[in-house]
Coordinates of C-alpha atoms in Angstrom, one line a residue:
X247 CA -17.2 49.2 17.0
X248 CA -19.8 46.6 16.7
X249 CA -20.5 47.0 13.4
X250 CA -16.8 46.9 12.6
X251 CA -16.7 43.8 15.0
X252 CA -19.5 42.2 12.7
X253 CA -17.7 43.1 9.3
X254 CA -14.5 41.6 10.2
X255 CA -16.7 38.2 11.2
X256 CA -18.4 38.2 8.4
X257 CA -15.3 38.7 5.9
X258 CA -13.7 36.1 7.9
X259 CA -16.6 33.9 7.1
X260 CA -16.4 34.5 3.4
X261 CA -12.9 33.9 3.1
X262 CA -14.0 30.5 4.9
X263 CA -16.2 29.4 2.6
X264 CA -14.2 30.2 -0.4
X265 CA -11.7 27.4 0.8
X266 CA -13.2 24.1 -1.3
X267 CA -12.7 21.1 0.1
X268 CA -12.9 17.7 -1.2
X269 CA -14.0 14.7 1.2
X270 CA -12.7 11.6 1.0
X271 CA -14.5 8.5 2.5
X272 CA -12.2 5.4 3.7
X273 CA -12.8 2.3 5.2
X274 CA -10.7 2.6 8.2
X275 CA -8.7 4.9 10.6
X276 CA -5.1 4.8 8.9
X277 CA -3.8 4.8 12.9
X278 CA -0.4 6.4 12.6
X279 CA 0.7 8.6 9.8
X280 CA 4.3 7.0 8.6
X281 CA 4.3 5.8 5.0
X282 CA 7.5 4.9 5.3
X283 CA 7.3 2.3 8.2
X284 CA 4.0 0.4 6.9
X285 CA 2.7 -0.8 3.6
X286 CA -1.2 -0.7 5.0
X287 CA -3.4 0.9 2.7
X288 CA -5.5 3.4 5.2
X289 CA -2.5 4.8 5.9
X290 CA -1.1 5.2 3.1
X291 CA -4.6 6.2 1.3
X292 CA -3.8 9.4 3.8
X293 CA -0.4 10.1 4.5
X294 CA 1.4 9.6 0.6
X295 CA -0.5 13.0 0.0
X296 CA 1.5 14.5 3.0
X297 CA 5.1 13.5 2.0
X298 CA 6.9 12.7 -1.8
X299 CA 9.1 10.5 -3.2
X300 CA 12.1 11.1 -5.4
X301 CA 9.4 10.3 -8.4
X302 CA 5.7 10.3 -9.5
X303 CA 4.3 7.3 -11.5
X304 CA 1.6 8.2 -14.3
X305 CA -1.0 5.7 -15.0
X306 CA 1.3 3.3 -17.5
X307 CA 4.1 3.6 -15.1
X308 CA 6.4 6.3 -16.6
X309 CA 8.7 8.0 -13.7
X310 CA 7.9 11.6 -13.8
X311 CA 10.0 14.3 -11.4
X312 CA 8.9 15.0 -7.8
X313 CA 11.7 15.1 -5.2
X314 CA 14.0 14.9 -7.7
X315 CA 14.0 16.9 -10.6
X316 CA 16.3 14.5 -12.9
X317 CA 18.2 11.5 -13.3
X318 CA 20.5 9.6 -15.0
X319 CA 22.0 6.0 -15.3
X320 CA 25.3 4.9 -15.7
X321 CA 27.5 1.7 -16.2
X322 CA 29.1 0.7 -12.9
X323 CA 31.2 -2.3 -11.1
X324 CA 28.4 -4.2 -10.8
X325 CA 26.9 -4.0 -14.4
X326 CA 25.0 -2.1 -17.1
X327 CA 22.6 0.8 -15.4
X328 CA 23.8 0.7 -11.9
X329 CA 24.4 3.9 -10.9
X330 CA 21.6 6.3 -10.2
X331 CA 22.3 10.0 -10.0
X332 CA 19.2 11.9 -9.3
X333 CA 19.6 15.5 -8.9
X334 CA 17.3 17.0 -6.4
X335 CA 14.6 19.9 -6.1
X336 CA 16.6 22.9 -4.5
X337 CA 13.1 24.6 -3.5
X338 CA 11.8 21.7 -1.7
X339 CA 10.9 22.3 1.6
X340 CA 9.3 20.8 4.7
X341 CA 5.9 21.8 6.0
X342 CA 8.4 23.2 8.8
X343 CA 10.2 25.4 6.9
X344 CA 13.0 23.5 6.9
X345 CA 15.0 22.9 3.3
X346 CA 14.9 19.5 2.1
X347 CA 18.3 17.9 1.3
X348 CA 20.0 14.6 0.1
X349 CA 20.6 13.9 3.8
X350 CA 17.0 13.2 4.0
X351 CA 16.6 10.9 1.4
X352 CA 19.9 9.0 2.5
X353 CA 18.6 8.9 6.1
X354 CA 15.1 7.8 5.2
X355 CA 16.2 4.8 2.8
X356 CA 19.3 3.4 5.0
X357 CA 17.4 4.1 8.2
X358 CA 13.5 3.9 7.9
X359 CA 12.6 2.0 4.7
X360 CA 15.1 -1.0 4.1
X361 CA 14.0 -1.6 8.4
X362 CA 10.1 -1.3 8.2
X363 CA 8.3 -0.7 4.8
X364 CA 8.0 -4.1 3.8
X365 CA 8.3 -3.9 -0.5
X366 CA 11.4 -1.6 0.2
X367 CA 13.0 -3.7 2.1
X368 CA 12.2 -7.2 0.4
X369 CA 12.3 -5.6 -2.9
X370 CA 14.9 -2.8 -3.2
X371 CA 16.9 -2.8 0.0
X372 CA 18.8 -6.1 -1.9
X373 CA 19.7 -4.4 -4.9
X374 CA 21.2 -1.6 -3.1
X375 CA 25.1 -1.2 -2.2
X376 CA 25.2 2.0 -0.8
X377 CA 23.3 5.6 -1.5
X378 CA 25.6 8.5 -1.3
X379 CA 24.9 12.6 -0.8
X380 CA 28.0 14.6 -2.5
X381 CA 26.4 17.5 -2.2
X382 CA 23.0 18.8 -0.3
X383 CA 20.3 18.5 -3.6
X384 CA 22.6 15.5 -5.1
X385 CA 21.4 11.9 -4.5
X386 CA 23.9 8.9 -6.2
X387 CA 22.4 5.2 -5.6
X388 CA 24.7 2.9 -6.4
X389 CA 23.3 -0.9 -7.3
X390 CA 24.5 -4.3 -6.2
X391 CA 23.4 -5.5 -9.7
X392 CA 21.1 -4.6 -12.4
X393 CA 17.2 -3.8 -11.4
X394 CA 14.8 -3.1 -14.3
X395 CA 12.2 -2.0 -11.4
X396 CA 14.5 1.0 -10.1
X397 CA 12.3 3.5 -11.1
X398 CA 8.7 2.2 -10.1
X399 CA 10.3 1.7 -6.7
X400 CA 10.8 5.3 -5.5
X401 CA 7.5 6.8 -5.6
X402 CA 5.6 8.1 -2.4
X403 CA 3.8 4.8 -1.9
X404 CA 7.1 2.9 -2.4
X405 CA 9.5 4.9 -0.8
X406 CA 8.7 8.2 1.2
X407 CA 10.7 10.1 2.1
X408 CA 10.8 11.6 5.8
X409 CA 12.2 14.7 7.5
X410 CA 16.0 13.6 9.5
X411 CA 15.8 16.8 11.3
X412 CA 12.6 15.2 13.1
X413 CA 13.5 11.6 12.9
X414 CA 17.2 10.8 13.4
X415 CA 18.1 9.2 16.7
X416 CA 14.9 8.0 17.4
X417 CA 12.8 4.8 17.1
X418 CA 10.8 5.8 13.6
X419 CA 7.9 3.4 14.8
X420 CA 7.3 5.1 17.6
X421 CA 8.1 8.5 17.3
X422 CA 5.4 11.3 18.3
X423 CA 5.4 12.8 14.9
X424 CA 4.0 10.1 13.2
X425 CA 1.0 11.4 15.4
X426 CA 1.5 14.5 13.5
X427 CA 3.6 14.3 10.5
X428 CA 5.7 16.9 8.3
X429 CA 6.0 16.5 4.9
X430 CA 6.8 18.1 1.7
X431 CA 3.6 16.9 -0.4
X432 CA 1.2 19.0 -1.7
X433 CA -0.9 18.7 1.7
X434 CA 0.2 19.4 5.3
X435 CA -1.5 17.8 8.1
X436 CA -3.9 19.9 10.3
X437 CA -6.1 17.6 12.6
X438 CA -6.7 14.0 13.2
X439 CA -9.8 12.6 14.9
X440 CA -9.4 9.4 15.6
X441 CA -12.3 7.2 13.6
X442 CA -13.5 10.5 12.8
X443 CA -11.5 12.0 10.1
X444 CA -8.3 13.4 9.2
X445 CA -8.1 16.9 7.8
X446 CA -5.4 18.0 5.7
X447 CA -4.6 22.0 3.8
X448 CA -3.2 22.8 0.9
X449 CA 0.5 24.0 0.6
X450 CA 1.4 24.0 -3.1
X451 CA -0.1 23.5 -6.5
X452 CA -3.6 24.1 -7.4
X453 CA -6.7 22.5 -6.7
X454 CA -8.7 21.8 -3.8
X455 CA -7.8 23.8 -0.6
X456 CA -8.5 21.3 2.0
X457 CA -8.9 17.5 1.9
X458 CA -11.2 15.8 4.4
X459 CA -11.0 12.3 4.7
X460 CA -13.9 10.4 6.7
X461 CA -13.4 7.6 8.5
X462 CA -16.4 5.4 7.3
X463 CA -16.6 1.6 8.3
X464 CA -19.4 0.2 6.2
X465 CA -18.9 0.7 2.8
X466 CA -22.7 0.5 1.9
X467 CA -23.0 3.5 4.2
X468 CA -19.7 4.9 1.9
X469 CA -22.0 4.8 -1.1
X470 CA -24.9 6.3 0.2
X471 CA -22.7 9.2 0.8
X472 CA -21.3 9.9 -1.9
X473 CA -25.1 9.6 -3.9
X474 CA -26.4 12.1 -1.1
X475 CA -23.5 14.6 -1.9
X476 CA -21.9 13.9 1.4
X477 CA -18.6 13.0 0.3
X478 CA -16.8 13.0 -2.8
X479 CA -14.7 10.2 -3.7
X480 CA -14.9 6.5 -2.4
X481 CA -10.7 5.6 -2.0
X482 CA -12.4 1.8 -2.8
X483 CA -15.6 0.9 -3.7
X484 CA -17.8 -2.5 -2.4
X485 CA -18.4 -4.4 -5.4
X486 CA -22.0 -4.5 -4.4
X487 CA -22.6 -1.2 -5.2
X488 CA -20.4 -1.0 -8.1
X489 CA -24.0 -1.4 -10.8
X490 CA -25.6 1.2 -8.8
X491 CA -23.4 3.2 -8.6
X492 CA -22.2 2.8 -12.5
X493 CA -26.0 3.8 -13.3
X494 CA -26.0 7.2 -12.0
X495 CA -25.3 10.3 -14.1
X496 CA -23.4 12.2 -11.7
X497 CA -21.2 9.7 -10.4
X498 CA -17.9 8.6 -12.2
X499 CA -16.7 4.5 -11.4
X500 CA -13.3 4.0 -12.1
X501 CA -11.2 0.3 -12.4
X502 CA -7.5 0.4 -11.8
X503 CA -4.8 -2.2 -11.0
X504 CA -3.4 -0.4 -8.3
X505 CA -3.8 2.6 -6.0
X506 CA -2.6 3.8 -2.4
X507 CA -1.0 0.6 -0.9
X508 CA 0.0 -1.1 -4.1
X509 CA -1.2 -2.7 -7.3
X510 CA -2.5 -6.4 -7.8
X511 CA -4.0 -6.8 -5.2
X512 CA -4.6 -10.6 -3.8
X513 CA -6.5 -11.3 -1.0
X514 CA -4.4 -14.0 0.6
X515 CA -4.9 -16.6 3.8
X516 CA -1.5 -16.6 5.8
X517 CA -0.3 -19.3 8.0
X518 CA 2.0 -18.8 10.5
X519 CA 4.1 -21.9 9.8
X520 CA 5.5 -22.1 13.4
X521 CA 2.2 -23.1 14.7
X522 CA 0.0 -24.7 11.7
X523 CA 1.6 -28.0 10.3
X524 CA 1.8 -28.8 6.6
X525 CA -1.2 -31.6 6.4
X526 CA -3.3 -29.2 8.3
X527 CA -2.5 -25.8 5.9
X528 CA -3.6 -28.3 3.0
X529 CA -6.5 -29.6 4.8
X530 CA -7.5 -25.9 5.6
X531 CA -6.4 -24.5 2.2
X532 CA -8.9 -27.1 0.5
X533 CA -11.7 -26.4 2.5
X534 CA -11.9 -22.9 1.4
X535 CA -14.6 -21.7 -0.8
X536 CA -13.1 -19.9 -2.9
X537 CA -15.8 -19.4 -5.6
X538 CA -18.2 -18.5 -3.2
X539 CA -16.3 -15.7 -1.9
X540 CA -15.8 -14.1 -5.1
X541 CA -19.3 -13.8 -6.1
X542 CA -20.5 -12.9 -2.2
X543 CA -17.8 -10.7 -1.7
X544 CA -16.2 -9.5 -4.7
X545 CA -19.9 -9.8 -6.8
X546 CA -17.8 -11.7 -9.6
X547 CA -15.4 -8.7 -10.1
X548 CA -12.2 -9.9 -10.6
X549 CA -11.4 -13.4 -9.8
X550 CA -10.9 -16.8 -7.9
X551 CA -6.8 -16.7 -7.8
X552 CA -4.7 -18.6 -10.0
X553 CA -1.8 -18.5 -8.7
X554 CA 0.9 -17.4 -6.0
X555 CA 1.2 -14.1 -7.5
X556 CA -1.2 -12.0 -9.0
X557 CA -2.3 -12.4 -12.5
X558 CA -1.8 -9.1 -13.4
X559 CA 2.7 -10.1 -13.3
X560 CA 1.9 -11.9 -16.5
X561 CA 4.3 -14.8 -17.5
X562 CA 5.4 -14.9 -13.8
X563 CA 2.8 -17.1 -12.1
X564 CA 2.3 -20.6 -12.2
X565 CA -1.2 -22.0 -11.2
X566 CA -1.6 -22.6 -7.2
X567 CA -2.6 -26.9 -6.6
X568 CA -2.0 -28.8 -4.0
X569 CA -2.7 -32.6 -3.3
X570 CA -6.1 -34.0 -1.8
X571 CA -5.8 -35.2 1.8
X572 CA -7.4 -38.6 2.7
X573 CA -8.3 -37.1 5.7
X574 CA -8.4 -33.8 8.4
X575 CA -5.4 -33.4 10.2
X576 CA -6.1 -33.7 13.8
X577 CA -6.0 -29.6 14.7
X578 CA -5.8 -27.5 17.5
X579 CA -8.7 -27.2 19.9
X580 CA -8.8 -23.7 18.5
X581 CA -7.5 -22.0 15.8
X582 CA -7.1 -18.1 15.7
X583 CA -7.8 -15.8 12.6
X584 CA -6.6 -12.2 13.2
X585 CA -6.8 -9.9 10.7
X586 CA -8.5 -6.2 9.8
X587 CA -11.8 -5.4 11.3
X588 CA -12.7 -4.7 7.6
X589 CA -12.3 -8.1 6.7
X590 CA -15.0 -9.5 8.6
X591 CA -16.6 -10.8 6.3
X592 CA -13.8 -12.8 4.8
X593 CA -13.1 -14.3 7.8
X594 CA -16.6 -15.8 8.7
X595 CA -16.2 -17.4 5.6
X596 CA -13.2 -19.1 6.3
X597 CA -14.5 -20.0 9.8
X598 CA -17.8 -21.4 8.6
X599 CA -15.5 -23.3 5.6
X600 CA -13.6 -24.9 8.6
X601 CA -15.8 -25.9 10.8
X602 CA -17.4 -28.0 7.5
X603 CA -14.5 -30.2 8.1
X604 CA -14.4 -30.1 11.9
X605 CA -12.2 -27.7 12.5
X606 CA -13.3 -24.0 15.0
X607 CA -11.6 -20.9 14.3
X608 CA -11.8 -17.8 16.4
X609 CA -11.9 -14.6 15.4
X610 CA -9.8 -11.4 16.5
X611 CA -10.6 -8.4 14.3
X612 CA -8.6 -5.5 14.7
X613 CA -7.3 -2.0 13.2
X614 CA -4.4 -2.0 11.1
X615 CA -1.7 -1.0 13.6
X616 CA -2.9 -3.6 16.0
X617 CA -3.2 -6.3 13.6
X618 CA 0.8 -5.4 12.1
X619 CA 1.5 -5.9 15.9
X620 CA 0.1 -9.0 16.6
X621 CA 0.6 -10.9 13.0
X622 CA 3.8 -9.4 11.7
X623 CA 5.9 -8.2 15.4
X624 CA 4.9 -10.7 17.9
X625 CA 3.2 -13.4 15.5
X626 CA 0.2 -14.0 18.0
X627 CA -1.6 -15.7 15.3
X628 CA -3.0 -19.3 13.6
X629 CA -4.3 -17.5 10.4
X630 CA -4.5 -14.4 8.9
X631 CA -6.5 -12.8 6.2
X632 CA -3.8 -10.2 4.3
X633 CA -4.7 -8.2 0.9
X634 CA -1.3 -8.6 -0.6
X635 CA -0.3 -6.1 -3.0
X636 CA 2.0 -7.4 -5.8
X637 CA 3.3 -4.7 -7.8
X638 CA 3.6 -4.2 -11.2
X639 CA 7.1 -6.1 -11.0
X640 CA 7.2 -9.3 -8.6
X641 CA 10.4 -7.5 -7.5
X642 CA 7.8 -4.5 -6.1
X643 CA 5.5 -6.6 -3.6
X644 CA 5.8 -10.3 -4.3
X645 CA 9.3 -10.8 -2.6
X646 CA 8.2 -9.8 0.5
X647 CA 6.2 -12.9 0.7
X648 CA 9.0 -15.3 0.3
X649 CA 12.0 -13.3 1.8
X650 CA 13.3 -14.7 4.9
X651 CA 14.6 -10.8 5.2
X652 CA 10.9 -9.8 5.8
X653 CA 10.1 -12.2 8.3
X654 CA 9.0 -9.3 11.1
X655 CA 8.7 -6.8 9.2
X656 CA 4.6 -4.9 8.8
X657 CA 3.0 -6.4 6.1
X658 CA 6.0 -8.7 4.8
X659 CA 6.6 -12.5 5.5
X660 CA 3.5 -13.1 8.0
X661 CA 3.9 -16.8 7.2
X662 CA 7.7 -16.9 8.4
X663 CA 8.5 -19.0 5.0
X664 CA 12.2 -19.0 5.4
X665 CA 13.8 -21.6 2.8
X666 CA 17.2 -20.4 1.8
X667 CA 17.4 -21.8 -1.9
X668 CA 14.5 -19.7 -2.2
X669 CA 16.1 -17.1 -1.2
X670 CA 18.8 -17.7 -3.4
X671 CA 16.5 -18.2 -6.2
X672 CA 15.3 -14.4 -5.4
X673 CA 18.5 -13.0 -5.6
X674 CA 19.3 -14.6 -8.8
X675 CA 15.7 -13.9 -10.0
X676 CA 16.2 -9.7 -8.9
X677 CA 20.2 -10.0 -10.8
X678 CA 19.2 -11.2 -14.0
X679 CA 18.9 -8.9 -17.1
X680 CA 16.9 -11.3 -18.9
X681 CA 13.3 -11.7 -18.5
X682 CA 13.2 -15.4 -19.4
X683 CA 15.5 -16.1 -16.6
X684 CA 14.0 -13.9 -13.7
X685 CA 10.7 -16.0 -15.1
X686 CA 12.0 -19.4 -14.7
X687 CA 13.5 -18.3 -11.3
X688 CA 10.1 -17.3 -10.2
X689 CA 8.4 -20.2 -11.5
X690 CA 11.0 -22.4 -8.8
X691 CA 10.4 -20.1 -6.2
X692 CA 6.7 -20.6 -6.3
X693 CA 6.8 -24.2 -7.1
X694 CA 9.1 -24.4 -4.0
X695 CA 6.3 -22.6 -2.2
X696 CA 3.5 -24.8 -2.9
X697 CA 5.1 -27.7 -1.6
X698 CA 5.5 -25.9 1.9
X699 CA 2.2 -23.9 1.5
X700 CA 2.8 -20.9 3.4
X701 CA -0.2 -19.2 1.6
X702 CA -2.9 -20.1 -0.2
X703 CA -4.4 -17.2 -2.1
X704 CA -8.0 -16.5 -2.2
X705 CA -9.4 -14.0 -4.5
X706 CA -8.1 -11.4 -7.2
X707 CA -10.2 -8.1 -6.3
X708 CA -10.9 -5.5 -8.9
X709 CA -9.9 -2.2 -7.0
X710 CA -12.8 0.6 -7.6
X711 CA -12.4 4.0 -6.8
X712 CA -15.3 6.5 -7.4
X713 CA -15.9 10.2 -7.7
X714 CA -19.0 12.8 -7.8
X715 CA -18.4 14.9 -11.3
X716 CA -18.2 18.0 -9.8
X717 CA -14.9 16.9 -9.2
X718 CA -12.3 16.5 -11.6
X719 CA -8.4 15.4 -11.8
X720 CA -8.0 12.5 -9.6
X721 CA -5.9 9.7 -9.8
X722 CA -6.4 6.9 -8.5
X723 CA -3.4 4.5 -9.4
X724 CA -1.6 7.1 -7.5
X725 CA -0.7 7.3 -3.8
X726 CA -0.7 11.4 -4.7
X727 CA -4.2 10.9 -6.3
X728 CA -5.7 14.3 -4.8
X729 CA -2.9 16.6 -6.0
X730 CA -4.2 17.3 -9.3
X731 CA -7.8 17.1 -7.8
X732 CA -9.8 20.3 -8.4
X733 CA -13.6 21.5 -8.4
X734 CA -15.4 20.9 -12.3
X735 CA -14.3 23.8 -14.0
X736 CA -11.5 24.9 -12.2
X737 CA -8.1 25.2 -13.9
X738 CA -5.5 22.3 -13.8
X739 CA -2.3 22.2 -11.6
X740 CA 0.6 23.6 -13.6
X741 CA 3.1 23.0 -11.0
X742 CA 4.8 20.2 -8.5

């Protein structure tokens, strides 16, 4: 009986080590696990391998099936390409068990996202009239008006889509399984250890069998990981060790525009107009280094900003300037900054920057859930340091900035900007057909901004993401970038 006993162990442990697992290093614990109520990377770095959208985007953008399997456009009331049939997976199921249906994507769009995911709501909620289930694996959108961003709008770091059968009839912020969520990705979830890691298995496709993500804070420490073997892709890499890590053999470094969390990414100081004038946001604005921080903090990879919006929205932005004062505004006793514990650094900049011109900022660093609290629900806050991802289409992320719609909502108007010719300007700007007009509306909308300065943007980052080459198949502009992931050697996925 023993030796049975011990043969059954030490099958067991074979079968154990067979399983390959990647390990992913990030920067911070992703908190909860709702994509769909929060546009904050960590979590979405995480969770957008748990859950799908109705569509994958490949590297240049081009909508590939996920959720649904097909779709078509049509002419409708409200113009040329306004209604959306997307015919749905049939096989699609939870991590339950349950079978995924349209009443799940109606729920999660009408309910969830055009409430809390800030993009969705600023961006695409507008341009929606109603969405419609006529049968269970039959979705119909139909549009308010033209939108030439449709598409790049309805993938899993856009627009996840979550389970009714566990969300309906509650609060979606707050409800326990965001602690513990169901999908239908490629992952399920398995174990999360708070600032530890979070563990998630393998349900479909091929590739690795688990993924491990590692909470680590310092991303020097990430580095040294991954060149000791201990982990095997960096979700972001610290431009400081960009060269060293470029110079070694076994290591892949990879640029993209965008990843989990968004594309063109700016990082961006945030007043909260109710309680910072307009001669003391200048006065502040001015003071900033900006130079400095991109070579101390970004190590000259990617650049001081130009504008409002990213530079990567081509002809949309206009340059950022705003007039010289003749002297500081008298200021609070005490201004506070509250922004990510992983922008620490950023904000002793700005404080040192300030109190050049007399002026003493306090700090208040916390995790991403607190900080959506204090900034974005309650608005407890002077300043705030925000990475602000702008999309490939202003549409995508930029709106959220200027919408008096998103005004409360996690990662959306943390200035409270609320002008409504702007938002006027954003509606014609999101009808229009023609690019030369949604350009010219943009171009108002930002010159309209810099006269009330509810931002002043500080640095372009370059976003780096890096791998160990006995990895293969990641991709990183992708909030699914592990599902193709598989040890070197090993076959490609061939399926969703």
């Amino acid at each position: 009986m023993l030796r049975l006993i011990l043969l059954l162990l030490a099958a067991a442990t074979v079968a154990a080590q067979a399983q390959s697992v990647a390990i992913i290093a990030v920067g911070a614990d992703p908190g909860q696990l709702n994509p769909a109520i929060s546009t904050a990377g960590p979590a979405h770095t995480v969770a957008d391998t748990i859950f799908s959208g109705l569509v994958t985007l490949d590297e240049d953008g081009t909508a590939r099936p996920d959720l649904a399997r097909s779709w078509a456009a049509t002419d409708g009331p409200a113009g040329p390409g306004t209604i959306w049939r997307f015919a749905l997976d049939p096989s699609a199921r939870w991590h339950d068990g349950t079978p995924f249906s349209s009443a799940d994507v109606v729920y999660t769009f009408t309910e969830v996202l055009f409430r809390y995911h800030a993009r969705a709501r600023a961006g695409l909620a507008p341009a929606v009239a109603a969405i419609e289930a006529p049968d269970p694996h039959t979705v119909v959108f139909r549009l308010s008006r033209p939108n030439p961003a449709f598409l790049a709008q309805l993938d899993v770091t856009e627009a996840p889509i979550l389970p009714q059968h566990l969300y309906a009839g509650t609060d979606p912020r707050t409800n326990p399984v965001n602690g513990a969520p169901i999908g239908t990705g490629p992952f399920r979830f398995v174990a999360h250890r708070h600032d530890d890691r979070v563990v998630l298995e393998r349900v479909s496709g091929h590739g690795f069998d688990r993924l491990l993500f590692r909470i680590i804070a310092d991303p020097t420490l990430q580095a040294a990981a991954l060149l000791r073997g201990e982990v095997d892709y960096l979700a972001r890499v610290a431009l400081k060790d960009a060269a060293r890590l470029a110079a070694m053999p076994d290591v892949t470094l990879h640029r993209v525009r965008g990843g989990p969390g968004g594309s063109n990414c700016v990082m961006t100081l945030a007043f909260n107009m109710d309680r910072v004038a307009l001669p003391l946001r200048r006065a502040l604005a001015l003071a900033v280094d900006r130079e400095a921080m991109l070579h101390r903090f970004a190590y000259g990879q990617g650049g001081v900003s130009w504008g409002l919006l990213s530079s990567g929205l081509g002809d949309f932005p206009i340059q950022a300037v705003i007039p010289a004062a003749d002297r500081v505004p008298e200021a609070p006793p005490r201004l506070d900054i509250v922004a990510f514990a992983s922008f620490r650094r950023w904000v002793e900049a700005l404080q040192a920057d300030f109190a050049r011109i007399g002026i003493t900022a306090r700090s208040r660093l916390l995790d991403p859930a607190a900080t959506a609290e204090a900034v974005f629900a309650r608005r407890d806050f002077d300043l705030s340091v925000i990475s602000y991802c702008h999309g490939p289409d202003p549409e995508i992320g930029a709106r959220r900035l200027f919408d008096s719609a998103a005004i409360g909502v996690p990662f959306g108007n943390a200035a409270g900007f609320h002008a409504p010719e702007v938002d006027a300007l954003l509606a014609e700007a999101s009808a229009s057909p023609e690019h030369a007009e949604r350009v010219a509306a943009w171009r108002d909308i930002q010159a309209r901004a810099l006269a009330e300065l509810p931002y002043w943007p500080l640095v372009e980052v370059d976003l780096l993401v890096a791998w160990r080459n006995t990895a293969s198949g990641w991709a990183p502009w992708s909030g699914r970038f592990a599902d193709r992931a598989r040890p070197a050697g090993a076959a490609p996925r061939q399926d969703r």
